[in-house]
Coordinates of C-alpha atoms and ligand atoms in Angstrom, one line a residue:
X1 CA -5.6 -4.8 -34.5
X2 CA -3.9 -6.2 -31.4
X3 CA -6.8 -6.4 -28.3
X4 CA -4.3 -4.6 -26.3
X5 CA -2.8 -1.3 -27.4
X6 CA -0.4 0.8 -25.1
X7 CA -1.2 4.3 -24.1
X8 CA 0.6 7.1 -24.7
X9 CA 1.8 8.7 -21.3
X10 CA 4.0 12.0 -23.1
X11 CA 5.8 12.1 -26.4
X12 CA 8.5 9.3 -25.7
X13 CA 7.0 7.4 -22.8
X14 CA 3.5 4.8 -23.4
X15 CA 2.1 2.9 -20.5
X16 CA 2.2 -1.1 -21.8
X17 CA 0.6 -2.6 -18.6
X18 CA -2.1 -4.3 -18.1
X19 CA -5.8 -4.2 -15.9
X20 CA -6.7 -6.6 -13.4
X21 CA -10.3 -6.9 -12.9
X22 CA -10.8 -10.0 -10.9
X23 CA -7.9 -9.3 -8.3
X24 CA -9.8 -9.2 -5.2
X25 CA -6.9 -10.1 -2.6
X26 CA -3.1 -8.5 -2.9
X27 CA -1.2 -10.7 -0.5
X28 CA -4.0 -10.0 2.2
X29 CA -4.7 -6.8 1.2
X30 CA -8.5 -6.6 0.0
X31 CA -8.7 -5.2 -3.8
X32 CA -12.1 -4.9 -4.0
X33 CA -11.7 -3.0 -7.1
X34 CA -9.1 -4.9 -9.0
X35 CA -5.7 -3.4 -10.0
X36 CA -3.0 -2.4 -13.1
X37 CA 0.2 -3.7 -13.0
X38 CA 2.1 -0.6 -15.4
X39 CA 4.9 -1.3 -17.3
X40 CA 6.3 1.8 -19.3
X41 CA 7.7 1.7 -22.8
X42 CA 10.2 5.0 -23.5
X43 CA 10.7 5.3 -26.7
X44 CA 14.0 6.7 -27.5
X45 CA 16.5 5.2 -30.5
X46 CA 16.2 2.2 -29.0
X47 CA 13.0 1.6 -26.9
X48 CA 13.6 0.8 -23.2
X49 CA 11.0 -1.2 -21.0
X50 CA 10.5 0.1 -17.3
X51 CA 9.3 -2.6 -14.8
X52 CA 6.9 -5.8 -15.9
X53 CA 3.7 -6.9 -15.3
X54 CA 2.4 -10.1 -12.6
X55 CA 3.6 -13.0 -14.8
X56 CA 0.0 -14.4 -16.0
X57 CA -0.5 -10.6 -17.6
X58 CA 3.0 -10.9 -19.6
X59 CA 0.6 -11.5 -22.9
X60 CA -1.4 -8.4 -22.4
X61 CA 2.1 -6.6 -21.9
X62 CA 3.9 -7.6 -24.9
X63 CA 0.9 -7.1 -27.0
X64 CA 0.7 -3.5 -26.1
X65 CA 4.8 -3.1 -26.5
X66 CA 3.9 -4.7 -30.1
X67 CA 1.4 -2.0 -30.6
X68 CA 4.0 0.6 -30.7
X69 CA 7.1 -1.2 -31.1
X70 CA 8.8 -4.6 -32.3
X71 CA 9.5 -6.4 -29.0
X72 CA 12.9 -8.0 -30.0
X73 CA 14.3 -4.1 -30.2
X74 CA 14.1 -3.5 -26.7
X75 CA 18.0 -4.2 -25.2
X76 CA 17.3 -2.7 -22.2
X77 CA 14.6 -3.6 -18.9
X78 CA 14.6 -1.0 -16.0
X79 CA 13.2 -3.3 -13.1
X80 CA 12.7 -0.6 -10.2
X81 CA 11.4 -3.3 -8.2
X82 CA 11.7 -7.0 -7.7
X83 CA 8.2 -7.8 -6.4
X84 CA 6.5 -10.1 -8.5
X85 CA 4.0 -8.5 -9.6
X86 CA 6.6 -6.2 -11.4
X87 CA 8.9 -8.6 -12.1
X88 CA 7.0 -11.2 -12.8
X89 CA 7.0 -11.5 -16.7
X90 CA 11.0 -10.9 -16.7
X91 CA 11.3 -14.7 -17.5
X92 CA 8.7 -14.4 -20.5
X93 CA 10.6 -11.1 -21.3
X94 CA 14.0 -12.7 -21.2
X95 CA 12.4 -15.8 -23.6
X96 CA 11.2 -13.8 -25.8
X97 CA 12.8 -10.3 -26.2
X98 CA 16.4 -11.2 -25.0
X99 CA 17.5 -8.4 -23.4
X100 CA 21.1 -7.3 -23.1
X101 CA 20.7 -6.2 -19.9
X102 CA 18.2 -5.7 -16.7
X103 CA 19.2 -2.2 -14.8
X104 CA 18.4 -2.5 -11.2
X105 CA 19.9 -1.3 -7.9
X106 CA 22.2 -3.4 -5.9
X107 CA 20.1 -4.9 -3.8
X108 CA 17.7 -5.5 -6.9
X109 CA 20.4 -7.5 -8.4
X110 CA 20.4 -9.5 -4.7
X111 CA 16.7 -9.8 -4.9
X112 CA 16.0 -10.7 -8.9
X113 CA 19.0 -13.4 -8.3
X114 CA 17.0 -15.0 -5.1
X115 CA 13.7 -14.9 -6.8
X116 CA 15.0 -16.6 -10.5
X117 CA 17.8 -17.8 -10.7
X118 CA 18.7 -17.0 -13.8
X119 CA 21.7 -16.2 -15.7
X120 CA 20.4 -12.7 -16.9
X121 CA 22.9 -10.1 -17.5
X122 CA 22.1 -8.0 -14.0
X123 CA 23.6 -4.1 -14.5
X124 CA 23.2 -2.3 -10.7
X125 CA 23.2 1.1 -10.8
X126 CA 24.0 3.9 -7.7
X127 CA 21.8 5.6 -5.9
X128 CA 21.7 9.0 -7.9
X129 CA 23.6 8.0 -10.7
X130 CA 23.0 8.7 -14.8
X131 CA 22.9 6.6 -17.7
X132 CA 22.0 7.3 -21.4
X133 CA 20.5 4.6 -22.9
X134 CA 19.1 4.8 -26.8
X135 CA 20.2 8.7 -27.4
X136 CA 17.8 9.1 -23.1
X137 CA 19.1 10.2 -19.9
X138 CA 18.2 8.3 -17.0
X139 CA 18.4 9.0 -13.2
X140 CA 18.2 6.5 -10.4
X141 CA 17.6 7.3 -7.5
X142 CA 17.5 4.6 -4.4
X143 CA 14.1 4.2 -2.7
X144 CA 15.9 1.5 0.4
X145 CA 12.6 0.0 2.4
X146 CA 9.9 2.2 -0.3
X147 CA 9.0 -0.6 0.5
X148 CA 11.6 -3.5 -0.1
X149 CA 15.1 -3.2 0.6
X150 CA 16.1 -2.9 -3.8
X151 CA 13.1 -0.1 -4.5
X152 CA 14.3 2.7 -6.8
X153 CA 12.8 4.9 -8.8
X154 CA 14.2 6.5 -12.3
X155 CA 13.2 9.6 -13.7
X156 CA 13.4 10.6 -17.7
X157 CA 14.1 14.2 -17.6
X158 CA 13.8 14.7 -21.1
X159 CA 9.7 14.5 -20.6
X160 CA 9.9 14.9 -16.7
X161 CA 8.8 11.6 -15.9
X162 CA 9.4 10.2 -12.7
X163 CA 8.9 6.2 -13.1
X164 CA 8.7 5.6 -9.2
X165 CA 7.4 2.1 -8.6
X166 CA 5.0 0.9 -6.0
X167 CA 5.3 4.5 -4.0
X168 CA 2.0 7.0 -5.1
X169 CA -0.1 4.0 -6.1
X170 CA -3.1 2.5 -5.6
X171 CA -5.1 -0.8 -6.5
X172 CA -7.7 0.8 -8.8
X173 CA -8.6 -1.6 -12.3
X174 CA -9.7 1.6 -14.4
X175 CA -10.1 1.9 -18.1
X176 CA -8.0 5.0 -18.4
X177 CA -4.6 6.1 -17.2
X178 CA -4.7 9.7 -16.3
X179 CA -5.9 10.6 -12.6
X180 CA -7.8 13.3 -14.0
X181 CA -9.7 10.3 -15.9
X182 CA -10.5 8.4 -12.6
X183 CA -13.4 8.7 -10.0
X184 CA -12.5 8.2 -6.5
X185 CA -9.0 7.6 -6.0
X186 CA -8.5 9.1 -2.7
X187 CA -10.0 6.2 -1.0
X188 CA -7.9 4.0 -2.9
X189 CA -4.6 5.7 -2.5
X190 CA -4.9 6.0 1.0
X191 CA -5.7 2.4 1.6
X192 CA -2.7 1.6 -0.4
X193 CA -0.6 3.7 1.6
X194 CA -1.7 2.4 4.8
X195 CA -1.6 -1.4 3.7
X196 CA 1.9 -1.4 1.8
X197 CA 3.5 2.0 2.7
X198 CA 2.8 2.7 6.2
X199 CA 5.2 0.8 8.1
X200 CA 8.4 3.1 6.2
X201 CA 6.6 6.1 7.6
X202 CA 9.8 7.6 8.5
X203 CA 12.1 6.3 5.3
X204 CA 8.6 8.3 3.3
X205 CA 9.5 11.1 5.1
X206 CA 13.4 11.5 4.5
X207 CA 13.2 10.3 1.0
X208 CA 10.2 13.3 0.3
X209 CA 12.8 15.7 1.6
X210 CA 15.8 13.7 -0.6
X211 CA 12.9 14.0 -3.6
X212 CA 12.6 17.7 -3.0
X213 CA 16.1 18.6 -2.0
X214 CA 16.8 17.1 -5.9
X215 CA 14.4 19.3 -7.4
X216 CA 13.6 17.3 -10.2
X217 CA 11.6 19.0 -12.9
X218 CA 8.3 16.6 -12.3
X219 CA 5.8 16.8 -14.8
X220 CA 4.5 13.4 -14.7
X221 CA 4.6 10.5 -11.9
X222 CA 4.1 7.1 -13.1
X223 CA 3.8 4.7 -10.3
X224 CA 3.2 0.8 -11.3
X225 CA -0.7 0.8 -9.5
X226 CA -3.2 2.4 -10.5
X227 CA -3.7 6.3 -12.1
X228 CA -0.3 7.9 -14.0
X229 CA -0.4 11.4 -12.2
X230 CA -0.5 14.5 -14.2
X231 CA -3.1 16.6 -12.3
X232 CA -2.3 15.9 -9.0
X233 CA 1.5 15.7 -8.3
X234 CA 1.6 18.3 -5.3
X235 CA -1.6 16.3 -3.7
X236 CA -0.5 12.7 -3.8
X237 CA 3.2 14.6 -2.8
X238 CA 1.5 16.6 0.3
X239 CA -1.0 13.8 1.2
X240 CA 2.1 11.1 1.5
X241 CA 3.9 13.9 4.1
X242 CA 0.6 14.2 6.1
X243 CA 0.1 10.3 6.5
X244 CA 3.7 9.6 6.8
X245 CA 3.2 12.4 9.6
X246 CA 0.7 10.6 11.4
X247 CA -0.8 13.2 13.0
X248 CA -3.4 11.7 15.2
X249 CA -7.3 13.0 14.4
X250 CA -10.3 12.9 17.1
X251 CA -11.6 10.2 15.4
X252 CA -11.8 6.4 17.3
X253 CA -11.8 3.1 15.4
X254 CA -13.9 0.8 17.7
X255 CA -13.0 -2.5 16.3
X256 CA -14.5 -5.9 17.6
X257 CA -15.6 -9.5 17.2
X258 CA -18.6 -11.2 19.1
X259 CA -20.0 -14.9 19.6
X260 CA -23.3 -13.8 21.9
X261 CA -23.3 -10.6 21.7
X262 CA -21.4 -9.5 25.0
X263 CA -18.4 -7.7 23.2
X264 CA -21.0 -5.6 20.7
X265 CA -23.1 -4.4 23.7
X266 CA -19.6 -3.0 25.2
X267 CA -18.7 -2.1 21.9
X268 CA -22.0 -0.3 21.4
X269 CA -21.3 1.5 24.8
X270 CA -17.7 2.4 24.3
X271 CA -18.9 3.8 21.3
X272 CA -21.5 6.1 23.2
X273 CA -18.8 7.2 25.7
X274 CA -16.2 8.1 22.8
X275 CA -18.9 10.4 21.4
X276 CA -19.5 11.6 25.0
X277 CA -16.3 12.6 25.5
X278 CA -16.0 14.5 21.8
X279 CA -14.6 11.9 19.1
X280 CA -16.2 11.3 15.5
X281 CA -16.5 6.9 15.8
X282 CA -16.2 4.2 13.5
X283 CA -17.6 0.9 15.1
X284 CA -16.2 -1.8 12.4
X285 CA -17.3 -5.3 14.0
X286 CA -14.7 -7.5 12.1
X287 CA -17.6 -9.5 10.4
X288 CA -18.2 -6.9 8.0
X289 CA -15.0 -5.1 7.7
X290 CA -11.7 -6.8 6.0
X291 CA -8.5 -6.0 8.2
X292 CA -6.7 -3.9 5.3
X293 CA -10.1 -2.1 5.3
X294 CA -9.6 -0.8 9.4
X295 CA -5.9 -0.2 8.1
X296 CA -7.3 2.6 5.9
X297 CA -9.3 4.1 8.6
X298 CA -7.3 4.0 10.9
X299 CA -4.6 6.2 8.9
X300 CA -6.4 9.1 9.4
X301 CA -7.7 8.2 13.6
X302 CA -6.0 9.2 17.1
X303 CA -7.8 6.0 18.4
X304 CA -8.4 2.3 18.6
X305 CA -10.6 0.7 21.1
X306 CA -10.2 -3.2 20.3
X307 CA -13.1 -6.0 22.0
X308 CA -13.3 -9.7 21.6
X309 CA -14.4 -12.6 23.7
X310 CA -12.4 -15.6 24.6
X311 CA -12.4 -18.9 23.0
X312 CA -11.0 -21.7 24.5
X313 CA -8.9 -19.6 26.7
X314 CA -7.6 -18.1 23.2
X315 CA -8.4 -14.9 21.4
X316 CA -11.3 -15.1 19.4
X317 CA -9.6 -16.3 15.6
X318 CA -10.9 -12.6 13.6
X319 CA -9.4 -10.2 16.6
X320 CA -5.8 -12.5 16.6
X321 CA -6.1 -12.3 12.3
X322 CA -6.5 -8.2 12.6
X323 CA -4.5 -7.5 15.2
X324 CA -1.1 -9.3 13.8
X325 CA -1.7 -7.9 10.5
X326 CA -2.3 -3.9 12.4
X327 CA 1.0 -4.6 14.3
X328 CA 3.1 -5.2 11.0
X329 CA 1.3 -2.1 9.9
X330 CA 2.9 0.0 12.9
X331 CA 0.8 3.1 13.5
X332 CA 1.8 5.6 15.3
X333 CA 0.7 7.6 17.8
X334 CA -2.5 6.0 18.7
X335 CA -4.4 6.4 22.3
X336 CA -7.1 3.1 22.9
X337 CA -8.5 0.9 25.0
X338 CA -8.7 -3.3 25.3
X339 CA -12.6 -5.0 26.4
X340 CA -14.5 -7.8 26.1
X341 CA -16.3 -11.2 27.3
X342 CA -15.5 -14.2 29.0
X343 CA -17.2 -17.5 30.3
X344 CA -13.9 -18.7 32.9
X345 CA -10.9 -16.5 32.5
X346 CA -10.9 -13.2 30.5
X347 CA -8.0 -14.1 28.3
X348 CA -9.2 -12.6 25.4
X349 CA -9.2 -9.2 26.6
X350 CA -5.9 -9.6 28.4
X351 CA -4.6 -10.8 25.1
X352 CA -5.9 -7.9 23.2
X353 CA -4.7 -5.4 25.7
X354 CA -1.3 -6.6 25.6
X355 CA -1.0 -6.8 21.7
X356 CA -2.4 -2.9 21.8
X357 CA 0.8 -2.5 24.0
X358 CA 3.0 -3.9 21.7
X359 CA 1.8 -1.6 18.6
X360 CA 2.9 1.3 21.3
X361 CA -0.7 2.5 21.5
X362 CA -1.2 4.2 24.6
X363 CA -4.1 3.0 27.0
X364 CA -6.4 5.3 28.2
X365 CA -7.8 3.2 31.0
X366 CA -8.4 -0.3 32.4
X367 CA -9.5 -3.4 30.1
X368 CA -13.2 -3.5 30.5
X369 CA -14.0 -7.3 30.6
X370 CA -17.5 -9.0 31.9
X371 CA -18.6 -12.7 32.7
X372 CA -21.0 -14.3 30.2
X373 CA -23.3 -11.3 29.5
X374 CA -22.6 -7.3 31.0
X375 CA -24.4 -5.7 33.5
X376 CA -24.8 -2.4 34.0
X377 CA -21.7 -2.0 35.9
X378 CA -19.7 -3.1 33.1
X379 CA -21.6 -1.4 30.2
X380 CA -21.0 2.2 32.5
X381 CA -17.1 0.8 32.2
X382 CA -17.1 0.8 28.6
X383 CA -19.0 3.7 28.5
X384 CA -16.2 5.3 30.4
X385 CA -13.3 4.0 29.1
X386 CA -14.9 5.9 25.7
X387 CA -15.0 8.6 27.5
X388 CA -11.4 8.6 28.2
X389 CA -9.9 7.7 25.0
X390 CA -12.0 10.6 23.7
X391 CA -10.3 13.2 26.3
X392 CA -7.2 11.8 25.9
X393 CA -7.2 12.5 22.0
X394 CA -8.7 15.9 22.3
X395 CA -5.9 16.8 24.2
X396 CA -3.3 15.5 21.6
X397 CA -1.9 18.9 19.4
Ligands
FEO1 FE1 3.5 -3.6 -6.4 FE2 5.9 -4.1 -4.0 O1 4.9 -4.5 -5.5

């Protein structure tokens, strides 16, 4: 008996992926509860392989594609996506299994070239074309920017599976497949959404309404992270509108880094003055909170207050690391505020307001800075540029 068997996902489609444990970092992203890379088997006359696994897993996925099939049958990869850690194992795939032929969109076939280099028979396929492929029809539909430019997804409307790549999934190691099998995947859907999604906020938005304008039978998503959805297809569907939405909430991240304790005492009183004014607070001082973990929180927040001292005339190092990976995150609609401390010149909290300016978020008052250690003048600053943001949000619709 192999170690790894595949799981059955409906009557022609199994899930021959494979479970990352250790993966604690996703290109920056903390993972801190590992991952699956799924690959999907469907078995029709002639079994077709949907997307790979990260290449060191490519074992793990051809012994569960063994467990239900011979390897050397499958003529035929789907690769939905060219990131590596879906594409990954083609090479092994290609040594080994000899496909005729790897369907993937245009810009796939731009991508897969640029990343191998290899002479693999590359078919693209059209955004909402058809194919039959052993006695199956296929769909394709393009998913441009969800979230590289050669994303698609492929549905199998023979079971109603919709094989839709990195979009509705999550970094979640589990032992079983099913989200009805798995504890606490909110936490770890949203995070993926607002670490890897979030940016194509308004491409999620016109390719939901493309998605339902198609009205695909659905019965089953099965994204390449994380949980195969079978319970919760109208959630993961309505929670991706709401966050591509980006409605702002009253709630205020307060997020800062300290070398003597300056910045957390106006932290601690910008805090005070946010819950003055009527917003729920999260204080995250960047020692104990990983960037991708603010991205999360701030997903569902109408505000970020951002403090940190200057070194050497230069933004402290964790506030320039979280702020230029927020930026690339581009959130919307946010209302916030820049402080901090200083010994000469309070270029640390000039710095930080200006990067809040260039993620659009709109300042609710002055930058609250103080010399060395605050006195009550500048605490009662803090406290009232709080105060501010708070109003400011409550007013928001
Ligand atoms: Fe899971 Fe964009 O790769």
């Amino acid at each position: 008996m192999p170690n790894h068997t595949a799981v059955r996902i409906t009557e022609k489609v199994w899930w021959v992926g494979a479970i990352d444990w250790e993966l604690r970092d996703f290109h920056g992203y903390s993972t801190k509860r590992g991952t699956t890379y799924n690959a999907y088997l469907v078995m029709g006359s002639e079994p077709v392989l949907i997307d790979t696994v990260k290449a060191p897993f490519a074992g793990e996925m051809l012994e569960r594609i063994a467990s239900v099939t011979e390897p050397a049958k499958i003529r035929t990869v789907i690769s939905n996506h060219a990131e590596m850690d879906h594409s990954g194992s083609l090479p092994e795939v290609a040594r080994h299994i000899k496909p005729d032929r790897i369907i993937c969109s245009a810009m796939g076939e731009a991508a897969l070239k640029a990343h191998f280099h290899a002479d693999w028979k590359l078919q693209p396929v059209k955004d909402g074309s058809e194919m039959e492929i052993g006695g199956e029809r296929f769909q394709f539909l393009e998913a441009r920017m969800l979230h590289w430019p050669d994303s698609m997804v492929s549905f199998l409307p023979s079971d109603g599976v919709l094989f839709s790549n990195d979009i509705f999934g999550m970094h979640l190691a589990h032992s079983h497949r099913f989200d009805d099998e798995t504890v606490g995947w909110y936490y770890e859907a949203a995070k993926y959404y607002a670490n890897i999604i979030l940016p194509f906020s308004g491409i999620v938005t016109a390719f939901l309404e493309k998605f339902k304008a198609k009205n695909l039978p659905v019965k089953i998503i099965a994204p390449d992270h994380g949980p195969v959805w079978r319970k919760d297809i109208e959630k993961i569907i309505a929670l991706y509108a709401k966050w591509a939405a980006q409605q702002p909430t009253d709630t205020a991240i307060v997020l800062f880094d300290t070398m003597w304790k300056s910045t957390e005492k106006l932290a601690g009183a910008a805090a005070e003055g946010l819950v003055s004014g009527g917003a729920k607070v999260k204080v995250m001082p960047l020692r104990a909170h990983h960037r991708s973990d603010v991205a999360v929180e701030l997903l569902e927040a109408g505000a970020l207050l951002v403090g940190g001292p200057t070194m050497n005339k230069q933004p402290f190092p964790t506030l320039a690391d979280a702020l230029t990976y927020l930026k690339g995150l581009n959130h919307k609609n946010l209302t916030g505020g820049a402080f901090g401390s200083y010994g000469w010149s309070p270029d640390g909290p000039r710095w930080i307001e200006a990067q809040l300016r260039e993620m659009g978020v709109k300042l609710a008052g002055e930058t609250v800075t103080c010399r060395y250690v605050p006195d009550a003048a500048a605490l009662d600053a803090a406290f009232r540029l709080g105060e501010a943001v708070a109003k400011s949000i409550k007013r928001q619709p």
